[in-house]
CSV table of C-alpha atoms in Angstrom, one decimal:
chain,number,residue,atom,x,y,z
A,1428,MET,CA,-85.9,72.9,102.4
A,1429,PHE,CA,-86.2,74.9,105.6
A,1430,SER,CA,-86.7,78.6,105.5
A,1431,PHE,CA,-85.4,80.8,108.4
A,1432,LEU,CA,-85.8,84.4,109.3
A,1433,VAL,CA,-82.3,85.8,109.8
A,1434,PHE,CA,-80.8,89.1,110.8
A,1435,MET,CA,-77.8,91.1,111.8
A,1436,ALA,CA,-77.9,94.0,114.3
A,1437,ASP,CA,-75.3,96.6,115.1
A,1438,PHE,CA,-75.5,98.3,118.5
A,1439,GLU,CA,-73.9,101.4,119.9
A,1440,GLY,CA,-70.1,101.2,119.8
A,1441,ASN,CA,-70.2,98.8,116.9
A,1442,ASN,CA,-70.8,95.9,119.3
A,1443,ARG,CA,-72.2,93.0,117.3
A,1444,GLU,CA,-74.9,90.8,118.9
A,1445,THR,CA,-76.6,87.8,117.4
A,1446,LEU,CA,-79.6,85.7,118.2
A,1447,GLU,CA,-78.9,82.0,118.0
A,1448,ASP,CA,-80.8,78.8,118.9
A,1449,ASP,CA,-80.9,77.4,122.4
A,1450,PHE,CA,-78.0,75.0,121.9
A,1451,CYS,CA,-75.4,76.2,119.5
A,1452,LEU,CA,-72.7,78.8,120.5
A,1453,LEU,CA,-71.1,80.8,117.7
A,1454,GLU,CA,-67.5,82.0,118.2
A,1455,ASP,CA,-66.2,85.4,117.2
A,1456,SER,CA,-64.3,83.8,114.3
A,1457,ASP,CA,-67.6,82.6,112.9
A,1458,LEU,CA,-68.6,86.2,112.3
A,1459,GLU,CA,-65.9,86.9,109.8
A,1460,GLY,CA,-66.8,87.5,106.2
A,1461,ASP,CA,-69.4,89.4,104.3
A,1462,VAL,CA,-72.7,90.3,105.9
A,1463,ASP,CA,-74.7,88.3,103.3
A,1464,GLU,CA,-73.0,85.1,104.4
A,1465,ARG,CA,-74.0,85.4,108.0
A,1466,PHE,CA,-77.4,83.8,108.9
A,1467,TYR,CA,-78.7,83.1,112.3
A,1468,GLU,CA,-82.0,81.6,113.4
A,1469,LEU,CA,-84.6,83.9,114.9
A,1470,PRO,CA,-87.6,82.3,116.7
A,1471,ILE,CA,-91.0,83.1,115.2
A,1472,LEU,CA,-92.5,85.6,117.7
A,1473,SER,CA,-96.2,86.1,118.5
A,1474,PRO,CA,-97.6,89.7,118.4
A,1475,LYS,CA,-97.7,89.7,122.2
A,1476,ALA,CA,-94.0,88.7,122.4
A,1477,LYS,CA,-93.0,91.3,119.8
A,1478,ALA,CA,-94.7,94.1,121.9
A,1479,LYS,CA,-92.3,93.3,124.7
A,1480,ILE,CA,-89.2,93.9,122.6
A,1481,PRO,CA,-87.5,97.2,123.6
A,1482,VAL,CA,-87.9,100.1,121.1
A,1483,ASP,CA,-84.1,100.6,121.0
A,1484,TYR,CA,-83.7,97.0,120.1
A,1485,ASN,CA,-86.1,97.3,117.2
A,1486,LYS,CA,-84.2,100.4,115.9
A,1487,ALA,CA,-81.0,98.4,116.1
A,1488,LEU,CA,-82.2,95.9,113.5
A,1489,LYS,CA,-80.3,96.8,110.4
A,1490,TYR,CA,-80.4,93.8,108.3
A,1491,VAL,CA,-83.2,91.3,107.7
A,1492,ASP,CA,-83.3,88.7,105.1
A,1493,ARG,CA,-84.7,85.2,104.3
A,1494,LYS,CA,-82.6,82.4,103.0
A,1495,GLU,CA,-83.1,78.6,102.6
A,1496,ALA,CA,-80.9,76.7,105.0
A,1497,GLY,CA,-78.2,74.6,103.5
A,1498,LEU,CA,-77.3,71.0,104.2
A,1499,GLU,CA,-74.7,72.2,106.8
A,1500,ASP,CA,-77.3,74.0,108.8
A,1501,VAL,CA,-79.7,71.1,108.7
A,1502,LEU,CA,-77.0,68.7,109.9
A,1503,ARG,CA,-75.9,71.1,112.7
A,1504,ASP,CA,-79.5,71.7,114.0
A,1505,HIS,CA,-81.1,68.3,113.5
A,1506,ALA,CA,-78.5,65.6,113.3
A,1507,LEU,CA,-75.1,66.2,115.0
A,1508,HIS,CA,-76.5,66.0,118.5
A,1509,LEU,CA,-77.8,62.5,117.9
A,1510,LEU,CA,-74.3,61.1,117.2
A,1511,PRO,CA,-71.9,59.5,119.7
A,1512,ALA,CA,-68.8,61.3,121.0
A,1513,LYS,CA,-66.2,59.3,119.0
A,1514,THR,CA,-68.0,60.1,115.7
A,1515,LEU,CA,-68.3,63.8,116.7
A,1516,PHE,CA,-64.6,64.1,117.5
A,1517,ARG,CA,-63.9,62.9,114.0
A,1518,PHE,CA,-66.4,65.5,112.6
A,1519,LYS,CA,-64.5,68.3,114.3
A,1520,THR,CA,-61.9,68.0,111.6
A,1521,VAL,CA,-64.4,68.8,108.8
A,1522,SER,CA,-63.9,72.5,109.2
A,1523,ARG,CA,-63.1,75.3,111.7
A,1524,ARG,CA,-66.8,76.0,112.0
A,1525,TRP,CA,-67.7,72.4,112.8
A,1526,ASP,CA,-65.0,72.3,115.4
A,1527,HIS,CA,-66.5,75.4,117.1
A,1528,TRP,CA,-70.0,73.9,117.0
A,1529,ILE,CA,-69.0,70.6,118.5
A,1530,SER,CA,-66.6,72.1,121.1
A,1531,SER,CA,-69.2,74.4,122.6
A,1532,PRO,CA,-70.6,73.6,126.1
A,1533,LEU,CA,-74.2,74.0,125.0
A,1534,PHE,CA,-73.7,71.5,122.2
A,1535,ALA,CA,-72.2,69.1,124.7
A,1536,HIS,CA,-75.3,69.6,126.8
A,1537,ARG,CA,-77.6,68.9,123.9
A,1538,GLN,CA,-75.7,65.8,122.8
A,1539,THR,CA,-75.7,64.5,126.4
A,1540,THR,CA,-79.5,65.1,126.6
A,1541,TYR,CA,-80.4,63.4,123.3
A,1542,PHE,CA,-77.8,60.6,122.9
A,1543,LYS,CA,-78.9,57.8,125.3
A,1544,ASN,CA,-77.8,54.6,123.4
A,1545,VAL,CA,-75.6,52.3,125.5
A,1546,SER,CA,-72.4,52.2,123.6
A,1547,GLY,CA,-70.5,49.4,125.3
A,1548,LEU,CA,-69.4,47.8,128.5
A,1549,PHE,CA,-66.6,48.6,130.9
A,1550,CYS,CA,-65.1,45.2,131.7
A,1551,GLN,CA,-63.0,44.5,134.7
A,1552,VAL,CA,-61.7,41.3,136.3
A,1553,ALA,CA,-60.9,41.5,140.0
A,1554,ASP,CA,-58.3,44.3,140.6
A,1555,HIS,CA,-57.0,44.3,137.0
A,1556,SER,CA,-57.2,47.5,134.9
A,1557,PRO,CA,-60.6,48.0,133.2
A,1558,SER,CA,-61.1,47.6,129.5
A,1559,PHE,CA,-63.9,48.6,127.2
A,1560,ILE,CA,-66.1,46.4,125.0
A,1561,SER,CA,-67.5,48.6,122.2
A,1562,PHE,CA,-70.8,47.6,120.5
A,1563,ASN,CA,-69.6,49.4,117.4
A,1564,GLN,CA,-65.8,50.0,117.0
A,1565,ASP,CA,-66.3,52.7,114.3
A,1566,ALA,CA,-68.8,54.8,116.2
A,1567,TYR,CA,-68.2,54.2,119.9
A,1568,GLY,CA,-64.9,54.5,121.8
A,1569,MET,CA,-62.8,56.5,124.2
A,1570,PRO,CA,-59.2,57.7,124.2
A,1571,ASP,CA,-58.1,55.7,127.3
A,1572,PRO,CA,-60.2,52.6,128.0
A,1573,SER,CA,-58.0,51.5,130.9
A,1574,LEU,CA,-58.6,54.8,132.7
A,1575,SER,CA,-54.9,55.2,133.3
A,1576,PHE,CA,-55.3,59.0,133.8
A,1577,PHE,CA,-56.3,58.5,137.4
A,1578,PRO,CA,-53.5,58.9,140.1
A,1579,GLU,CA,-54.0,55.3,141.2
A,1580,PRO,CA,-55.5,52.1,139.9
A,1581,VAL,CA,-59.3,52.1,140.0
A,1582,LYS,CA,-62.2,49.8,139.6
A,1583,VAL,CA,-65.3,51.0,137.8
A,1584,ARG,CA,-68.4,51.0,140.1
A,1585,SER,CA,-71.2,52.8,138.3
A,1586,SER,CA,-72.1,54.7,135.2
A,1587,CYS,CA,-74.9,57.0,134.1
A,1588,ASN,CA,-75.4,59.0,130.9
A,1589,GLY,CA,-71.7,59.4,130.1
A,1590,LEU,CA,-70.4,60.0,133.7
A,1591,VAL,CA,-68.5,57.1,135.4
A,1592,CYS,CA,-67.9,56.5,139.1
A,1593,CYS,CA,-64.7,54.7,140.0
A,1594,GLN,CA,-63.1,53.7,143.3
A,1595,GLY,CA,-59.4,53.6,144.1
A,1596,ILE,CA,-58.1,50.1,144.8
A,1597,GLU,CA,-55.6,51.3,147.3
A,1598,ASP,CA,-57.6,53.5,149.7
A,1599,ASP,CA,-61.3,53.2,148.5
A,1600,THR,CA,-61.4,56.8,147.3
A,1601,TYR,CA,-64.3,57.7,145.0
A,1602,TYR,CA,-63.8,59.5,141.7
A,1603,ILE,CA,-66.2,60.8,139.1
A,1604,CYS,CA,-64.9,61.1,135.6
A,1605,SER,CA,-65.9,61.7,131.9
A,1606,PRO,CA,-63.9,59.1,130.0
A,1607,VAL,CA,-64.3,60.9,126.7
A,1608,THR,CA,-62.7,64.1,128.0
A,1609,LYS,CA,-60.5,62.4,130.6
A,1610,GLU,CA,-61.6,64.9,133.2
A,1611,TRP,CA,-62.0,63.6,136.8
A,1612,LYS,CA,-62.8,64.7,140.3
A,1613,LYS,CA,-61.7,63.2,143.6
A,1614,LEU,CA,-64.6,63.1,146.1
A,1615,PRO,CA,-64.1,63.9,149.7
A,1616,ARG,CA,-64.2,61.1,152.3
A,1617,PRO,CA,-67.8,60.1,153.2
A,1618,ASN,CA,-69.0,60.4,156.8
A,1619,LEU,CA,-69.7,56.7,157.2
A,1620,TYR,CA,-67.4,53.8,156.4
A,1621,HIS,CA,-68.2,52.4,153.0
A,1622,GLY,CA,-65.5,49.9,152.3
A,1623,ALA,CA,-64.6,48.3,149.0
A,1624,LYS,CA,-67.9,46.5,148.5
A,1625,ALA,CA,-70.4,49.3,149.2
A,1626,ALA,CA,-73.5,49.4,147.0
A,1627,VAL,CA,-73.0,52.6,145.1
A,1628,VAL,CA,-75.1,54.0,142.2
A,1629,LEU,CA,-74.4,57.1,140.2
A,1630,ALA,CA,-77.4,59.2,139.2
A,1631,PHE,CA,-77.0,61.8,136.5
A,1632,GLU,CA,-80.0,62.8,134.3
A,1633,PRO,CA,-79.6,65.8,132.0
A,1634,TYR,CA,-82.7,67.7,130.8
A,1635,VAL,CA,-83.1,69.7,127.6
A,1636,LEU,CA,-84.2,73.0,129.2
A,1637,ASN,CA,-82.3,72.6,132.5
A,1638,PHE,CA,-78.8,73.9,132.4
A,1639,ASN,CA,-78.2,73.6,136.2
A,1640,GLU,CA,-77.6,69.9,136.1
A,1641,SER,CA,-75.9,68.0,138.9
A,1642,TYR,CA,-75.0,64.4,139.7
A,1643,GLU,CA,-75.4,62.4,142.8
A,1644,LEU,CA,-73.7,59.3,144.1
A,1645,VAL,CA,-76.0,57.2,146.3
A,1646,CYS,CA,-74.6,54.6,148.6
A,1647,ALA,CA,-76.5,52.0,150.6
A,1648,VAL,CA,-74.2,51.6,153.7
A,1649,THR,CA,-74.5,48.3,155.6
A,1650,PHE,CA,-72.9,47.1,158.8
A,1651,PRO,CA,-72.0,43.5,159.6
A,1652,ASP,CA,-74.3,41.6,161.9
A,1653,TYR,CA,-76.9,44.5,161.9
A,1654,PRO,CA,-80.1,44.3,159.8
A,1655,VAL,CA,-80.0,48.0,159.0
A,1656,VAL,CA,-79.2,50.1,155.9
A,1657,TYR,CA,-78.2,53.8,155.9
A,1658,PHE,CA,-78.2,55.9,152.8
A,1659,GLU,CA,-75.3,58.4,152.2
A,1660,ILE,CA,-75.5,60.8,149.3
A,1661,TYR,CA,-72.8,62.9,147.6
A,1662,SER,CA,-74.2,65.9,145.7
A,1663,SER,CA,-72.2,67.9,143.2
A,1664,ARG,CA,-74.2,70.9,144.1
A,1665,SER,CA,-72.8,71.1,147.6
A,1666,SER,CA,-69.6,69.0,146.9
A,1667,SER,CA,-70.2,67.2,150.1
A,1668,TRP,CA,-71.7,64.0,151.6
A,1669,ARG,CA,-74.7,63.8,153.8
A,1670,VAL,CA,-76.5,60.9,155.5
A,1671,SER,CA,-80.2,60.7,154.8
A,1672,ASP,CA,-82.7,60.7,157.7
A,1673,THR,CA,-84.3,57.6,156.1
A,1674,ILE,CA,-83.0,54.3,157.6
A,1675,CYS,CA,-84.1,50.9,156.4
A,1676,TYR,CA,-84.6,48.4,159.3
A,1677,GLU,CA,-86.4,45.7,157.4
A,1678,LEU,CA,-83.6,44.3,155.3
A,1679,ASP,CA,-80.5,42.2,156.0
A,1680,GLY,CA,-77.9,44.7,154.7
A,1681,SER,CA,-75.3,42.0,154.1
A,1682,GLY,CA,-77.4,40.7,151.3
A,1683,LEU,CA,-77.3,43.7,149.0
A,1684,HIS,CA,-75.7,43.1,145.6
A,1685,ASP,CA,-72.8,45.3,144.7
A,1686,GLY,CA,-74.3,46.7,141.5
A,1687,GLY,CA,-77.4,48.9,141.4
A,1688,TYR,CA,-79.7,50.5,138.9
A,1689,TYR,CA,-80.9,54.1,138.5
A,1690,MET,CA,-84.1,55.1,136.6
A,1691,LYS,CA,-86.3,58.2,136.7
A,1692,GLY,CA,-85.2,59.5,140.1
A,1693,VAL,CA,-85.1,56.1,141.9
A,1694,VAL,CA,-82.2,53.9,142.8
A,1695,TYR,CA,-82.7,50.1,142.9
A,1696,TRP,CA,-80.6,47.4,144.5
A,1697,GLU,CA,-81.1,43.7,144.1
A,1698,SER,CA,-80.7,41.7,147.3
A,1699,SER,CA,-80.3,38.1,148.3
A,1700,SER,CA,-83.3,38.4,150.7
A,1701,GLY,CA,-85.7,38.0,147.8
A,1702,VAL,CA,-86.6,41.7,147.4
A,1703,ILE,CA,-85.4,44.8,145.4
A,1704,LEU,CA,-84.6,47.8,147.6
A,1705,ALA,CA,-85.8,51.1,146.1
A,1706,PHE,CA,-84.7,54.6,147.3
A,1707,GLY,CA,-86.3,57.8,145.9
A,1708,LEU,CA,-84.0,60.7,145.5
A,1709,ARG,CA,-86.8,63.3,145.7
A,1710,ASP,CA,-88.5,62.3,148.9
A,1711,GLU,CA,-85.7,60.1,150.2
A,1712,GLN,CA,-88.1,57.3,151.1
A,1713,CYS,CA,-87.3,53.6,150.7
A,1714,GLY,CA,-89.5,50.7,149.7
A,1715,PHE,CA,-89.4,47.1,148.4
A,1716,LEU,CA,-90.3,45.2,145.2
A,1717,PRO,CA,-90.5,41.4,145.1
A,1718,LEU,CA,-87.8,39.5,143.3
A,1719,PRO,CA,-88.9,36.6,141.1
A,1720,ALA,CA,-88.5,33.1,142.6
A,1721,ASN,CA,-84.9,31.9,142.3
A,1722,ASP,CA,-83.3,28.5,142.3
A,1723,GLU,CA,-80.1,26.8,141.2
A,1724,GLU,CA,-81.2,26.5,137.6
A,1725,TYR,CA,-81.2,30.2,137.2
A,1726,GLY,CA,-78.2,32.3,136.4
A,1727,ASN,CA,-77.6,36.0,137.1
A,1728,GLY,CA,-80.5,38.4,136.5
A,1729,ALA,CA,-80.4,42.1,136.0
A,1730,LEU,CA,-82.6,45.2,136.5
A,1731,ALA,CA,-83.2,47.1,133.3
A,1732,MET,CA,-85.6,49.4,131.5
A,1733,LYS,CA,-87.9,48.1,128.8
A,1734,HIS,CA,-90.4,50.4,127.0
A,1735,GLY,CA,-89.8,53.0,129.7
A,1736,GLU,CA,-90.7,50.7,132.6
A,1737,LEU,CA,-88.6,48.9,135.2
A,1738,CYS,CA,-88.2,45.2,134.7
A,1739,TYR,CA,-86.2,42.3,136.0
A,1740,ILE,CA,-84.6,40.1,133.4
A,1741,GLN,CA,-83.9,36.6,134.6
A,1742,PRO,CA,-82.1,33.9,132.5
A,1743,ARG,CA,-82.8,30.2,132.9
A,1744,TYR,CA,-80.1,27.8,131.7
A,1745,GLN,CA,-81.2,24.2,131.3
A,1746,ASP,CA,-80.4,21.4,128.8
A,1747,ASN,CA,-78.1,23.6,126.8
A,1748,VAL,CA,-80.9,26.0,126.2
A,1749,CYS,CA,-81.0,29.6,127.6
A,1750,THR,CA,-84.5,31.1,128.2
A,1751,ILE,CA,-85.0,34.7,129.2
A,1752,ASN,CA,-87.9,35.6,131.5
A,1753,ILE,CA,-88.9,39.3,131.7
A,1754,HIS,CA,-90.7,40.4,134.8
A,1755,GLY,CA,-92.4,43.7,135.3
A,1756,ASN,CA,-95.1,45.7,137.2
A,1757,MET,CA,-95.0,46.5,140.9
A,1758,ASP,CA,-95.3,42.8,141.7
A,1759,MET,CA,-92.6,41.8,139.2
A,1760,SER,CA,-94.8,39.2,137.6
A,1761,LEU,CA,-93.8,37.3,134.5
A,1762,LYS,CA,-94.6,39.5,131.4
A,1763,SER,CA,-92.9,37.6,128.6
A,1764,VAL,CA,-90.5,34.8,127.8
A,1765,ILE,CA,-87.7,34.9,125.1
A,1766,ASN,CA,-86.5,31.6,123.8
A,1767,LEU,CA,-82.9,32.0,122.5
A,1768,PRO,CA,-81.6,30.0,119.6
A,1769,TYR,CA,-80.0,26.7,120.5
A,1770,ASP,CA,-76.4,27.9,119.7
A,1771,ALA,CA,-76.8,30.8,122.2
A,1772,GLY,CA,-77.4,28.3,125.0
A,1773,SER,CA,-74.8,25.7,124.1
A,1774,ALA,CA,-72.0,24.6,126.5
A,1775,PHE,CA,-70.3,28.0,127.0
A,1776,GLY,CA,-71.1,28.4,130.7
A,1777,VAL,CA,-73.9,29.9,132.7
A,1778,CYS,CA,-76.0,32.5,131.0
A,1779,ARG,CA,-75.8,36.0,132.6
A,1780,VAL,CA,-77.9,39.0,131.6
A,1781,LEU,CA,-75.8,42.1,131.3
A,1782,GLY,CA,-78.4,44.5,130.2
A,1783,PHE,CA,-81.3,45.3,127.9
A,1784,ILE,CA,-80.2,48.2,125.6
A,1785,ASN,CA,-81.4,50.5,122.9
A,1786,GLY,CA,-84.9,49.2,122.6
A,1787,ASP,CA,-84.8,45.5,121.9
A,1788,ILE,CA,-81.2,44.2,122.3
A,1789,LEU,CA,-80.3,41.8,125.1
A,1790,ILE,CA,-76.6,41.7,126.1
A,1791,LEU,CA,-75.7,38.3,127.6
A,1792,GLY,CA,-72.6,36.8,129.1
A,1793,LEU,CA,-72.1,33.2,128.1
A,1794,GLY,CA,-69.0,31.9,129.8
A,1795,THR,CA,-66.1,34.0,128.4
A,1796,ARG,CA,-68.3,35.4,125.6
A,1797,VAL,CA,-70.4,38.5,125.4
A,1798,VAL,CA,-73.1,38.3,122.9
A,1799,SER,CA,-76.1,40.4,121.7
A,1800,TYR,CA,-79.5,39.0,120.9
A,1801,HIS,CA,-81.7,41.1,118.7
A,1802,VAL,CA,-85.2,40.2,119.9
A,1803,LYS,CA,-87.2,41.3,116.8
A,1804,GLU,CA,-84.7,39.7,114.3
A,1805,GLN,CA,-84.0,36.7,116.6
A,1806,LYS,CA,-80.4,37.0,115.8
A,1807,VAL,CA,-77.3,36.3,118.0
A,1808,GLU,CA,-74.1,38.2,117.4
A,1809,LEU,CA,-70.7,37.7,119.1
A,1810,ILE,CA,-69.5,41.0,120.6
A,1811,SER,CA,-66.4,39.9,122.5
A,1812,GLN,CA,-64.5,36.9,123.9
A,1813,HIS,CA,-62.1,37.4,126.7
A,1814,GLU,CA,-60.7,35.8,129.9
A,1815,GLY,CA,-62.5,36.2,133.2
A,1816,GLY,CA,-65.9,34.6,132.7
A,1817,ALA,CA,-68.3,34.7,135.6
A,1818,CYS,CA,-65.9,36.8,137.9
A,1819,THR,CA,-65.9,39.7,135.4
A,1820,ARG,CA,-67.8,42.9,136.2
A,1821,TYR,CA,-69.6,44.7,133.4
A,1822,ILE,CA,-70.8,48.3,133.6
A,1823,PRO,CA,-72.9,49.8,130.7
A,1824,TYR,CA,-71.6,53.1,129.3
A,1825,VAL,CA,-73.1,55.8,127.1
A,1826,ASN,CA,-70.6,57.5,124.7
A,1827,SER,CA,-71.4,61.1,125.7
A,1828,LEU,CA,-69.7,64.4,125.4
A,1829,VAL,CA,-70.6,65.4,129.0
A,1830,SER,CA,-67.8,67.5,130.6
A,1831,LEU,CA,-67.1,68.2,134.2
A,1832,ARG,CA,-65.5,71.5,133.4
A,1833,HIS,CA,-68.3,73.5,131.8
A,1834,PRO,CA,-70.8,75.4,133.9
A,1835,LEU,CA,-73.7,73.1,133.0
A,1836,ILE,CA,-72.5,70.7,135.7
A,1837,ARG,CA,-72.8,72.2,139.1
A,1838,ASP,CA,-69.7,71.2,141.0
A,1839,LYS,CA,-67.7,73.4,143.2
A,1840,GLY,CA,-64.8,71.0,143.6
A,1841,LEU,CA,-61.5,70.7,141.7
A,1842,ILE,CA,-61.7,69.2,138.3
A,1843,VAL,CA,-58.5,67.7,136.8
């Protein structure tokens, strides 16, 4: 069992103050009841740190006690933030206290920071309403998978750590939303013309000890018949767009693929020119990585993260057998080959890689089927079967509690 140093202090005017941990907010209603039932964590302080505590504060300490933490405390401090949003919404009904814990902005920040598992895929065919394919129906979900809370029909463009970027079908307006809370923000018009097929990537990376988080929407803007790429960035800190001074002259912009990938401060786009375009958000410099050789026997590859490193996953579909080649390092050389079971490569259409998630699980599109392949267990599981096939867009999504309303997200604009 865990043992905590706990205390209650009364200050002048009977104002009650509490010390709590970095991530859990306690409401006033949580302070009702007898003194002996109120226990709050106090960090273990060094002698040097104790010397800095004001004398008046030391005099205010009125109650000090030790008590073993119960199961409820252990779950609150060490387990709840590791769970997906759908599960946490059900746990809010356990008690009033649990509702307060889970509803606090700091808890949402902690859950968003620690819960990184890809929970499912937004699925969309052409201009139809989006749907959601959950990897676990009991644990992962959202109240409105079709995103009908927007003022117009939208298409899902990008997703990052629980936030989703959508674009209006009618006038190409960008929106940022949190599907779990159904909060959304309409972005202002960019300075450059983006169009419906602009290569946009949402970048949002929460940190445990940084409560001044922000998100950025990065767009690689191309122009017909001109081998040049501009980078326009929307920042929630300024609630505005700006065009970067960096311009890429070495790439035929018309060959950029619609989807991109964000990882560790860098945005990546696959191109039909045989290279990967990389753009760093810190220094705003661009560069290139080689794409593996491609021919008609190959299906659709995907950028992904494996063991913390960028990789390119390329399927090869031949003789009813689907083989997955994983390329890595700065030269995108071949690192490993995964031989799928025969039934995974049978006549269901061209094999598409949709992502590499949660450690060692490949998500593949085989015709109208979406399947998962557990690499270690060498097991194939059917996730979904639907209409659309090769023309369907898939966007990975993390079932996060992230909210656009609380002050941990720096955004000066109107949130609906």
